[in-house]
Amino acid sequence: MFGCAFMTAETTDTFEWVLETFKKSMRGLESSTIFTDQDQAMNKAIETVRQNSRHKLCLWHLQKNFVSRFGQLKSNEDFKNMFNKCFYGCDSEEEFTACWKNMIQKYGLGEKSWFDRLCELRFKWCPIFSKDIFFTGTLSSQISEVTNRAISFKANKKTLLLECFHIFKATVKRWRSNEKADNYRCRTEKPKTKCKLLKQATKVYTLNLFKDFEEEYDTSMRSYIRDVSNEMMTTG
């Protein structure tokens, strides 16, 4: 948790004030990317205040809207697989374009305005169109949602603003205490390994990230490459 703001109304003017204030606190620096839901007031404020930041839409929020937009297709596994491939599975812009066009034609979605609008916004949500920016693989505003859930356990609509602030402050204090403990462990503990590659990884990654890297490494080592002759490839 780096910063927060209490807002009385979710209007464009209010969001502009929040973004401008945050920018001043950063001495004019702007983040390279910013993730939000599809709130129009927030989007307009970002276009005005964060012109140097790349605005990305949260995939988690987009996926929440899918069920209401799919209609009868919500029970069609082939359609959902094709749709998910457009979101996550394409390796190039050309592949995305072909996959999306095939999906629209196959399921008669050419006159669905929501799908047309979603395609127009593909540069804001599809990972394949974000290879030119640094965003650490982030695809959603998950950190914000985690904060909301953490606070909602102890707060509700009847909670006074002052009480809500104290709940929020206590939540952030607990998080930062955990972060300090993790930082201390990363400075004092090093995983033991005889693999030179993994030894190098211990100097770069935190303990939690190293565990993820080690798991991926072990998985890759269980794979192997086998040469297939042309004769085998042409038979069938």
XYZ file of N, CA and C in Angstrom:
708
model
N 0.843 -1.191 0.000
C 0.000 0.000 0.000
C 0.879 1.243 0.000
N 0.752 2.043 -1.040
C 1.599 3.227 -1.178
C 0.847 4.517 -0.873
N -0.402 4.584 -1.304
C -1.187 5.788 -1.059
C -2.661 5.498 -1.204
N -3.506 6.356 -0.638
C -4.949 6.172 -0.744
C -5.633 7.527 -0.631
N -6.899 7.554 -0.983
C -7.685 8.787 -0.886
C -9.119 8.444 -0.539
N -9.742 9.240 0.316
C -11.150 9.092 0.635
C -11.935 10.068 -0.235
N -12.889 9.550 -1.016
C -13.632 10.359 -1.980
C -15.104 10.423 -1.592
N -15.686 11.601 -1.767
C -17.110 11.786 -1.464
C -17.981 11.459 -2.665
N -17.403 11.490 -3.868
C -18.171 11.189 -5.077
C -17.230 10.691 -6.163
N -17.664 9.711 -6.936
C -16.838 9.159 -8.000
C -17.135 9.883 -9.313
N -16.720 11.142 -9.372
C -16.911 11.956 -10.561
C -15.571 12.194 -11.247
N -15.611 12.672 -12.491
C -14.376 12.941 -13.227
C -13.530 13.977 -12.499
N -14.166 15.049 -12.001
C -13.427 16.099 -11.285
C -12.738 15.553 -10.045
N -13.426 14.679 -9.321
C -12.830 14.105 -8.111
C -11.648 13.213 -8.452
N -11.795 12.383 -9.484
C -10.689 11.513 -9.897
C -9.505 12.342 -10.398
N -9.776 13.437 -11.098
C -8.692 14.311 -11.562
C -7.941 14.891 -10.375
N -8.664 15.291 -9.334
C -8.015 15.838 -8.132
C -7.135 14.777 -7.474
N -7.654 13.541 -7.366
C -6.886 12.463 -6.743
C -5.597 12.204 -7.524
N -5.707 12.107 -8.850
C -4.538 11.812 -9.678
C -3.535 12.953 -9.659
N -4.023 14.184 -9.683
C -3.129 15.342 -9.628
C -2.402 15.408 -8.292
N -3.123 15.137 -7.207
C -2.520 15.169 -5.873
C -1.460 14.081 -5.736
N -1.772 12.902 -6.242
C -0.801 11.813 -6.190
C 0.438 12.159 -7.020
N 0.214 12.784 -8.167
C 1.327 13.176 -9.028
C 2.224 14.186 -8.323
N 1.627 15.135 -7.600
C 2.413 16.124 -6.850
C 3.232 15.450 -5.750
N 2.630 14.461 -5.094
C 3.350 13.758 -4.026
C 4.539 12.994 -4.574
N 4.501 12.668 -5.880
C 5.597 11.958 -6.539
C 6.534 12.925 -7.279
N 6.389 14.214 -6.973
C 7.226 15.255 -7.589
C 7.138 15.236 -9.112
N 5.925 15.016 -9.596
C 5.683 15.080 -11.024
C 5.880 13.782 -11.776
N 6.392 12.750 -11.094
C 6.618 11.468 -11.765
C 5.287 10.731 -11.964
N 5.197 9.988 -13.050
C 4.007 9.208 -13.347
C 4.375 7.738 -13.520
N 3.460 6.875 -13.131
C 3.682 5.451 -13.339
C 3.568 5.131 -14.824
N 4.295 4.093 -15.271
C 4.259 3.732 -16.690
C 2.921 3.139 -17.077
N 2.247 2.469 -16.146
C 0.936 1.878 -16.409
C -0.005 2.155 -15.250
N -1.289 2.134 -15.555
C -2.305 2.305 -14.521
C -3.477 1.392 -14.855
N -3.911 0.575 -13.883
C -4.986 -0.386 -14.085
C -6.258 0.089 -13.391
N -7.379 0.030 -14.112
C -8.678 0.405 -13.546
C -9.753 -0.522 -14.095
N -10.977 -0.360 -13.569
C -12.111 -1.018 -14.187
C -12.601 -0.123 -15.331
N -13.828 -0.325 -15.806
C -14.321 0.423 -16.950
C -15.109 1.662 -16.558
N -14.894 2.167 -15.361
C -15.581 3.373 -14.900
C -15.271 4.549 -15.838
N -16.311 5.132 -16.433
C -16.117 6.187 -17.426
C -15.535 7.455 -16.831
N -15.971 7.820 -15.622
C -15.445 9.026 -14.988
C -13.943 8.893 -14.732
N -13.527 7.725 -14.271
C -12.108 7.487 -14.022
C -11.320 7.495 -15.333
N -11.880 6.891 -16.374
C -11.202 6.849 -17.667
C -10.974 8.247 -18.227
N -11.976 9.117 -18.115
C -11.840 10.493 -18.605
C -10.779 11.260 -17.816
N -10.737 11.020 -16.498
C -9.738 11.694 -15.663
C -8.330 11.257 -16.037
N -8.149 9.980 -16.335
C -6.833 9.466 -16.712
C -6.383 10.074 -18.032
N -7.296 10.211 -18.981
C -6.959 10.806 -20.273
C -6.483 12.243 -20.118
N -6.994 12.934 -19.089
C -6.631 14.337 -18.871
C -5.347 14.480 -18.066
N -5.230 13.694 -16.988
C -4.136 13.885 -16.032
C -2.959 12.958 -16.300
N -3.221 11.729 -16.737
C -2.155 10.736 -16.902
C -1.880 10.455 -18.379
N -1.596 11.476 -19.133
C -1.386 11.307 -20.570
C -0.120 10.524 -20.894
N 0.835 10.482 -19.973
C 2.095 9.765 -20.206
C 2.073 8.342 -19.651
N 0.960 7.961 -19.046
C 0.829 6.606 -18.508
C -0.007 5.753 -19.461
N 0.308 4.481 -19.519
C -0.455 3.546 -20.346
C -1.638 3.033 -19.526
N -2.839 3.297 -19.987
C -4.037 2.900 -19.251
C -4.457 1.494 -19.662
N -4.534 0.585 -18.686
C -4.927 -0.794 -18.941
C -6.208 -1.103 -18.157
N -7.058 -1.939 -18.777
C -8.292 -2.355 -18.125
C -8.075 -3.671 -17.374
N -8.682 -3.761 -16.217
C -8.553 -4.936 -15.361
C -9.300 -6.115 -15.967
N -8.591 -7.214 -16.250
C -9.223 -8.388 -16.826
C -10.211 -9.035 -15.861
N -9.947 -8.919 -14.588
C -10.845 -9.510 -13.596
C -12.224 -8.864 -13.683
N -12.266 -7.543 -13.798
C -13.547 -6.851 -13.917
C -14.234 -7.173 -15.245
N -13.447 -7.264 -16.307
C -14.029 -7.608 -17.603
C -14.676 -8.983 -17.566
N -13.982 -9.939 -16.960
C -14.500 -11.300 -16.895
C -15.762 -11.392 -16.046
N -15.905 -10.519 -15.060
C -17.119 -10.505 -14.249
C -18.334 -10.146 -15.087
N -18.117 -9.365 -16.147
C -19.225 -8.949 -17.010
C -19.559 -9.965 -18.089
N -18.731 -10.985 -18.246
C -18.910 -11.927 -19.344
C -20.254 -12.663 -19.257
N -20.572 -13.139 -18.059
C -21.752 -13.986 -17.902
C -23.005 -13.277 -18.401
N -23.139 -12.002 -18.078
C -24.330 -11.255 -18.484
C -24.333 -10.951 -19.972
N -23.171 -11.045 -20.637
C -23.078 -10.725 -22.061
C -23.125 -11.954 -22.954
N -22.822 -13.101 -22.420
C -22.740 -14.310 -23.232
C -24.110 -14.855 -23.633
N -25.124 -14.630 -22.805
C -26.440 -15.171 -23.102
C -26.416 -16.687 -23.136
N -26.963 -17.273 -24.199
C -27.023 -18.733 -24.324
C -25.642 -19.354 -24.499
N -24.657 -18.538 -24.893
C -23.314 -19.066 -25.123
C -22.562 -19.365 -23.823
N -23.122 -18.962 -22.689
C -22.428 -19.165 -21.416
C -22.217 -20.639 -21.097
N -23.034 -21.516 -21.705
C -22.892 -22.952 -21.469
C -22.132 -23.655 -22.593
N -21.634 -22.882 -23.559
C -20.907 -23.443 -24.697
C -19.413 -23.443 -24.395
N -18.853 -24.615 -24.112
C -17.451 -24.707 -23.717
C -16.511 -24.320 -24.860
N -16.854 -24.669 -26.096
C -16.007 -24.314 -27.241
C -15.909 -22.804 -27.397
N -17.036 -22.130 -27.218
C -17.025 -20.666 -27.308
C -16.174 -20.049 -26.202
N -16.357 -20.545 -24.994
C -15.599 -19.989 -23.871
C -14.102 -20.234 -24.035
N -13.733 -21.387 -24.578
C -12.317 -21.670 -24.830
C -11.752 -20.727 -25.882
N -12.534 -20.465 -26.926
C -12.092 -19.554 -27.973
C -11.979 -18.125 -27.442
N -12.935 -17.741 -26.608
C -12.911 -16.404 -26.018
C -11.712 -16.238 -25.088
N -11.448 -17.262 -24.275
C -10.305 -17.202 -23.362
C -8.979 -17.179 -24.115
N -8.934 -17.844 -25.266
C -7.713 -17.805 -26.065
C -7.438 -16.385 -26.545
N -8.491 -15.666 -26.927
C -8.314 -14.268 -27.334
C -7.757 -13.439 -26.183
N -8.138 -13.804 -24.978
C -7.688 -13.032 -23.817
C -6.264 -13.379 -23.403
N -5.940 -14.666 -23.398
C -4.669 -15.089 -22.832
C -3.770 -15.889 -23.772
N -4.354 -16.573 -24.742
C -3.606 -17.605 -25.445
C -2.944 -17.230 -26.747
N -3.099 -16.017 -27.236
C -2.512 -15.643 -28.527
C -1.066 -15.185 -28.349
N -0.223 -15.553 -29.305
C 1.197 -15.207 -29.241
C 1.571 -14.038 -30.146
N 0.647 -13.574 -30.963
C 0.937 -12.447 -31.848
C -0.347 -11.676 -32.123
N -0.194 -10.450 -32.596
C -1.349 -9.637 -32.921
C -2.136 -10.253 -34.067
N -1.410 -10.851 -35.017
C -2.069 -11.497 -36.153
C -2.928 -12.674 -35.697
N -2.398 -13.455 -34.753
C -3.154 -14.591 -34.245
C -4.399 -14.130 -33.502
N -4.274 -13.049 -32.733
C -5.434 -12.506 -32.026
C -6.508 -12.070 -33.010
N -6.106 -11.328 -34.050
C -7.058 -10.829 -35.036
C -7.798 -11.973 -35.718
N -7.058 -13.020 -36.102
C -7.668 -14.174 -36.761
C -8.601 -14.916 -35.813
N -8.175 -15.093 -34.564
C -8.976 -15.815 -33.580
C -10.257 -15.054 -33.258
N -10.140 -13.755 -33.081
C -11.315 -12.931 -32.765
C -12.306 -12.929 -33.931
N -11.793 -12.771 -35.157
C -12.647 -12.762 -36.344
C -13.364 -14.088 -36.505
N -12.656 -15.184 -36.268
C -13.247 -16.512 -36.365
C -14.357 -16.694 -35.341
N -14.134 -16.198 -34.116
C -15.132 -16.304 -33.058
C -16.389 -15.508 -33.399
N -16.203 -14.293 -33.896
C -17.338 -13.435 -34.244
C -18.177 -14.062 -35.357
N -17.509 -14.607 -36.373
C -18.218 -15.209 -37.498
C -18.895 -16.520 -37.112
N -18.196 -17.355 -36.356
C -18.715 -18.675 -36.002
C -19.962 -18.592 -35.147
N -20.011 -17.607 -34.242
C -21.132 -17.519 -33.306
C -22.058 -16.338 -33.582
N -21.922 -15.715 -34.756
C -22.848 -14.662 -35.156
C -22.883 -13.469 -34.227
N -21.708 -12.974 -33.866
C -21.625 -11.861 -32.917
C -21.328 -10.532 -33.608
N -21.482 -10.499 -34.930
C -21.118 -9.310 -35.695
C -21.922 -8.078 -35.345
N -23.158 -8.254 -34.849
C -24.013 -7.122 -34.516
C -24.102 -6.881 -33.013
N -23.248 -7.540 -32.251
C -23.222 -7.350 -30.801
C -22.316 -6.165 -30.464
N -22.903 -5.064 -30.042
C -22.135 -3.839 -29.799
C -21.116 -4.011 -28.692
N -21.396 -4.862 -27.673
C -20.463 -5.043 -26.568
C -19.166 -5.676 -27.052
N -19.275 -6.682 -27.931
C -18.088 -7.342 -28.460
C -17.307 -6.400 -29.380
N -18.040 -5.554 -30.145
C -17.370 -4.564 -30.992
C -16.581 -3.579 -30.140
N -17.206 -3.112 -29.065
C -16.544 -2.162 -28.172
C -15.341 -2.809 -27.498
N -15.493 -4.065 -27.097
C -14.393 -4.783 -26.437
C -13.203 -4.929 -27.383
N -13.480 -5.187 -28.647
C -12.405 -5.319 -29.637
C -11.705 -3.984 -29.856
N -12.471 -2.892 -29.847
C -11.878 -1.567 -29.995
C -10.925 -1.246 -28.845
N -11.226 -1.783 -27.680
C -10.417 -1.531 -26.481
C -9.327 -2.579 -26.271
N -9.078 -3.424 -27.256
C -8.136 -4.540 -27.095
C -6.742 -4.085 -26.666
N -6.351 -2.882 -27.059
C -5.030 -2.376 -26.672
C -4.957 -2.097 -25.169
N -6.113 -2.028 -24.509
C -6.135 -1.742 -23.079
C -6.236 -3.000 -22.222
N -6.557 -4.159 -22.827
C -6.729 -5.338 -21.991
C -5.985 -6.577 -22.482
N -5.719 -6.692 -23.769
C -5.079 -7.899 -24.279
C -3.562 -7.844 -24.064
N -2.968 -8.827 -23.373
C -1.529 -8.805 -23.075
C -0.644 -8.747 -24.315
N -1.106 -9.297 -25.437
C -0.280 -9.344 -26.636
C 0.009 -7.958 -27.187
N -0.831 -6.970 -26.818
C -0.635 -5.609 -27.294
C 0.130 -4.759 -26.275
N 0.711 -5.395 -25.283
C 1.416 -4.654 -24.225
C 2.880 -5.055 -24.100
N 3.425 -5.662 -25.126
C 4.812 -6.115 -25.070
C 5.814 -4.961 -25.058
N 5.369 -3.775 -25.414
C 6.283 -2.635 -25.493
C 6.367 -1.852 -24.189
N 5.645 -2.296 -23.151
C 5.674 -1.573 -21.881
C 6.009 -2.526 -20.746
N 6.479 -1.971 -19.642
C 6.818 -2.762 -18.457
C 5.640 -2.726 -17.494
N 5.055 -3.899 -17.219
C 3.939 -3.950 -16.285
C 3.992 -5.194 -15.404
N 5.159 -5.852 -15.347
C 5.429 -6.993 -14.461
C 4.390 -8.108 -14.590
N 3.769 -8.223 -15.756
C 2.797 -9.285 -15.943
C 1.458 -9.051 -15.277
N 1.260 -7.861 -14.712
C 0.006 -7.536 -14.048
C -1.124 -7.460 -15.066
N -2.257 -8.084 -14.748
C -3.405 -8.075 -15.649
C -4.671 -7.555 -14.983
N -4.588 -7.202 -13.710
C -5.789 -6.749 -13.024
C -5.433 -5.778 -11.906
N -6.472 -5.131 -11.381
C -6.306 -4.235 -10.229
C -6.522 -5.034 -8.951
N -5.899 -6.195 -8.880
C -6.116 -7.140 -7.792
C -5.747 -6.563 -6.432
N -4.675 -5.763 -6.392
C -4.248 -5.196 -5.106
C -5.355 -4.347 -4.498
N -6.018 -3.558 -5.349
C -7.122 -2.733 -4.877
C -8.269 -3.583 -4.359
N -8.589 -4.669 -5.072
C -9.689 -5.537 -4.654
C -9.348 -6.247 -3.343
N -8.079 -6.625 -3.159
C -7.660 -7.248 -1.901
C -7.872 -6.291 -0.742
N -7.552 -5.018 -0.967
C -7.773 -4.002 0.067
C -9.244 -3.899 0.411
N -10.082 -3.870 -0.624
C -11.527 -3.762 -0.387
C -12.044 -4.928 0.447
N -11.599 -6.143 0.113
C -12.061 -7.320 0.853
C -11.544 -7.312 2.288
N -10.289 -6.896 2.454
C -9.698 -6.889 3.801
C -10.447 -5.937 4.720
N -10.869 -4.802 4.188
C -11.572 -3.815 5.001
C -13.026 -4.205 5.199
N -13.639 -4.794 4.156
C -15.063 -5.112 4.221
C -15.376 -6.155 5.284
N -14.359 -6.916 5.747
C -14.604 -7.894 6.804
C -15.021 -7.221 8.112
N -14.535 -5.994 8.311
C -14.799 -5.306 9.575
C -15.640 -4.046 9.407
N -15.911 -3.665 8.157
C -16.684 -2.451 7.905
C -17.896 -2.773 7.040
N -18.915 -1.921 7.123
C -20.105 -2.055 6.304
C -20.650 -0.669 5.997
N -21.821 -0.611 5.385
C -22.382 0.682 4.968
C -22.714 1.590 6.153
N -22.889 0.998 7.329
C -23.229 1.798 8.504
C -21.997 2.243 9.286
N -20.826 1.793 8.874
C -19.595 2.179 9.575
C -19.295 3.642 9.358
N -18.998 4.378 10.438
C -18.665 5.790 10.326
C -17.326 5.974 9.628
N -17.137 7.139 8.997
C -15.921 7.402 8.240
C -14.685 7.283 9.126
N -14.746 7.808 10.333
C -13.603 7.750 11.233
C -13.276 6.299 11.591
N -14.306 5.495 11.845
C -14.087 4.078 12.142
C -13.470 3.369 10.937
N -13.956 3.686 9.748
C -13.432 3.084 8.524
C -11.959 3.428 8.349
N -11.605 4.672 8.672
C -10.212 5.087 8.559
C -9.321 4.284 9.499
N -9.776 4.085 10.735
C -8.982 3.321 11.710
C -8.841 1.863 11.273
N -9.908 1.278 10.691
C -9.836 -0.088 10.186
C -8.822 -0.170 9.050
N -8.892 0.805 8.151
C -7.960 0.847 7.029
C -6.521 1.000 7.526
N -6.308 1.893 8.478
C -4.975 2.142 9.013
C -4.414 0.883 9.676
N -5.242 0.168 10.428
C -4.794 -1.055 11.100
C -4.469 -2.140 10.073
N -5.251 -2.215 8.989
C -5.004 -3.206 7.937
C -3.665 -2.954 7.262
N -3.407 -1.705 6.906
C -2.150 -1.355 6.249
C -0.969 -1.586 7.185
N -1.144 -1.275 8.459
C -0.076 -1.494 9.446
C 0.273 -2.974 9.524
N -0.733 -3.843 9.489
C -0.489 -5.284 9.543
C 0.248 -5.745 8.289
N -0.161 -5.245 7.128
C 0.511 -5.605 5.875
C 1.982 -5.201 5.897
N 2.239 -3.975 6.333
C 3.624 -3.485 6.340
C 4.479 -4.241 7.339
N 3.875 -4.677 8.434
C 4.609 -5.491 9.394
C 4.997 -6.826 8.767
N 4.089 -7.419 8.031
C 4.388 -8.679 7.335
C 5.470 -8.476 6.281
N 5.411 -7.328 5.580
C 6.422 -7.031 4.562
C 7.804 -6.881 5.191
N 7.879 -6.235 6.340
C 9.157 -6.082 7.025
C 9.715 -7.443 7.440
N 8.830 -8.302 7.915
C 9.269 -9.644 8.312
C 9.794 -10.417 7.102
N 9.090 -10.289 5.970
C 9.540 -10.959 4.743
C 10.870 -10.397 4.266
N 11.031 -9.079 4.343
C 12.293 -8.455 3.938
C 13.454 -8.952 4.804
N 13.210 -9.090 6.091
C 14.254 -9.575 6.997
C 14.646 -11.003 6.644
N 13.640 -11.848 6.355
C 13.918 -13.237 5.986
C 14.723 -13.306 4.687
N 14.412 -12.410 3.744
C 15.132 -12.411 2.465
C 16.591 -12.005 2.638
N 16.873 -11.165 3.633
C 18.251 -10.732 3.878
C 19.054 -11.763 4.657
N 18.379 -12.550 5.465
C 19.094 -13.453 6.373
C 19.026 -14.924 5.967
N 18.073 -15.284 5.107
C 17.920 -16.684 4.708
C 18.186 -16.845 3.216
N 18.872 -17.900 2.875
C 19.125 -18.216 1.472
C 18.808 -19.701 1.235
N 17.996 -20.005 0.250
C 17.699 -21.419 -0.041
C 18.973 -22.161 -0.422
N 19.080 -23.408 -0.023
C 20.251 -24.221 -0.344
C 20.011 -24.993 -1.629
N 20.944 -24.893 -2.545
C 20.842 -25.606 -3.810
C 22.233 -25.795 -4.400
N 22.427 -26.887 -5.125
C 23.705 -27.149 -5.786
C 23.690 -26.716 -7.249
N 22.520 -26.379 -7.748
C 22.393 -25.946 -9.141
C 22.894 -24.518 -9.291
N 23.819 -24.288 -10.231
C 24.395 -22.951 -10.422
C 23.344 -21.933 -10.844
N 22.415 -22.361 -11.699
C 21.360 -21.455 -12.149
C 20.476 -21.035 -10.992
N 20.111 -21.995 -10.149
C 19.266 -21.672 -9.004
C 20.023 -20.837 -7.969
N 21.332 -21.072 -7.844
C 22.134 -20.251 -6.929
C 22.103 -18.787 -7.354
N 22.182 -18.565 -8.654
C 22.099 -17.195 -9.158
C 20.726 -16.600 -8.886
N 19.683 -17.425 -9.015
C 18.317 -16.955 -8.774
C 18.107 -16.541 -7.326
N 18.806 -17.208 -6.383
C 18.656 -16.853 -4.972
C 19.168 -15.438 -4.689
N 20.065 -14.952 -5.543
C 20.613 -13.601 -5.354
C 19.727 -12.519 -5.975
N 18.772 -12.956 -6.783
C 17.939 -12.000 -7.518
C 16.517 -11.931 -6.967
N 15.952 -13.096 -6.645
C 14.541 -13.165 -6.269
C 14.352 -13.151 -4.756
N 13.162 -12.725 -4.343
C 12.756 -12.891 -2.952
C 12.485 -14.379 -2.718
N 12.316 -14.755 -1.459
C 12.095 -16.162 -1.140
C 10.837 -16.700 -1.814
N 9.768 -15.921 -1.797
C 8.517 -16.381 -2.396
C 8.653 -16.531 -3.907
N 9.284 -15.550 -4.548
C 9.456 -15.629 -6.001
C 10.428 -16.740 -6.378
N 11.426 -16.964 -5.534
C 12.367 -18.047 -5.813
C 11.653 -19.401 -5.812
N 10.713 -19.602 -4.892
C 9.968 -20.859 -4.857
C 9.198 -21.066 -6.161
N 8.607 -19.980 -6.670
C 7.884 -20.074 -7.946
C 8.842 -20.394 -9.083
N 10.001 -19.732 -9.086
C 10.997 -19.965 -10.136
C 11.530 -21.394 -10.073
N 11.785 -21.857 -8.853
C 12.306 -23.215 -8.667
C 11.300 -24.251 -9.162
N 10.028 -24.012 -8.913
C 8.984 -24.932 -9.374
C 8.930 -24.962 -10.895
N 9.014 -23.793 -11.535
C 9.019 -23.726 -12.993
C 10.264 -24.418 -13.559
N 11.375 -24.224 -12.890
C 12.636 -24.844 -13.329
C 12.544 -26.371 -13.248
N 12.025 -26.857 -12.130
C 11.886 -28.308 -11.969
C 10.950 -28.893 -13.025
N 9.892 -28.153 -13.329
C 8.952 -28.620 -14.357
C 9.618 -28.692 -15.721
N 10.416 -27.679 -16.033
C 11.097 -27.654 -17.335
C 12.133 -28.762 -17.442
N 12.760 -29.122 -16.323
C 13.764 -30.179 -16.347
C 13.140 -31.564 -16.543
N 11.850 -31.665 -16.273
C 11.173 -32.940 -16.499
C 10.735 -33.100 -17.951
N 10.931 -32.054 -18.745
C 10.609 -32.113 -20.169
C 11.861 -32.492 -20.950
N 11.671 -32.937 -22.172
C 12.818 -33.269 -23.006
C 12.467 -32.999 -24.464
N 13.504 -32.849 -25.289
C 13.334 -32.566 -26.705
C 13.677 -33.826 -27.494
N 12.796 -34.213 -28.396
C 13.022 -35.395 -29.209
C 12.936 -35.027 -30.686
N 13.946 -35.409 -31.454
C 13.974 -35.102 -32.880
C 13.023 -36.055 -33.613
N 12.138 -35.471 -34.403
C 11.193 -36.262 -35.175
C 11.591 -36.205 -36.630
N 11.773 -37.348 -37.254
C 12.209 -37.388 -38.638
C 11.126 -36.882 -39.585
N 11.544 -36.434 -40.744
C 10.597 -35.944 -41.737
C 9.622 -37.027 -42.181
N 10.110 -38.289 -42.187
C 9.257 -39.384 -42.621
C 8.074 -39.553 -41.681
N 8.340 -39.437 -40.383
C 7.280 -39.568 -39.401
C 6.293 -38.412 -39.495
N 6.799 -37.227 -39.842
C 5.948 -36.050 -39.908
C 5.039 -36.083 -41.126
N 5.469 -36.743 -42.183
C 4.693 -36.751 -43.422
C 3.741 -37.927 -43.530
N 3.905 -38.920 -42.676
C 3.000 -40.081 -42.729
C 1.710 -39.774 -42.013
N 0.647 -40.436 -42.370
C -0.587 -40.254 -41.659
C -1.787 -40.269 -42.575
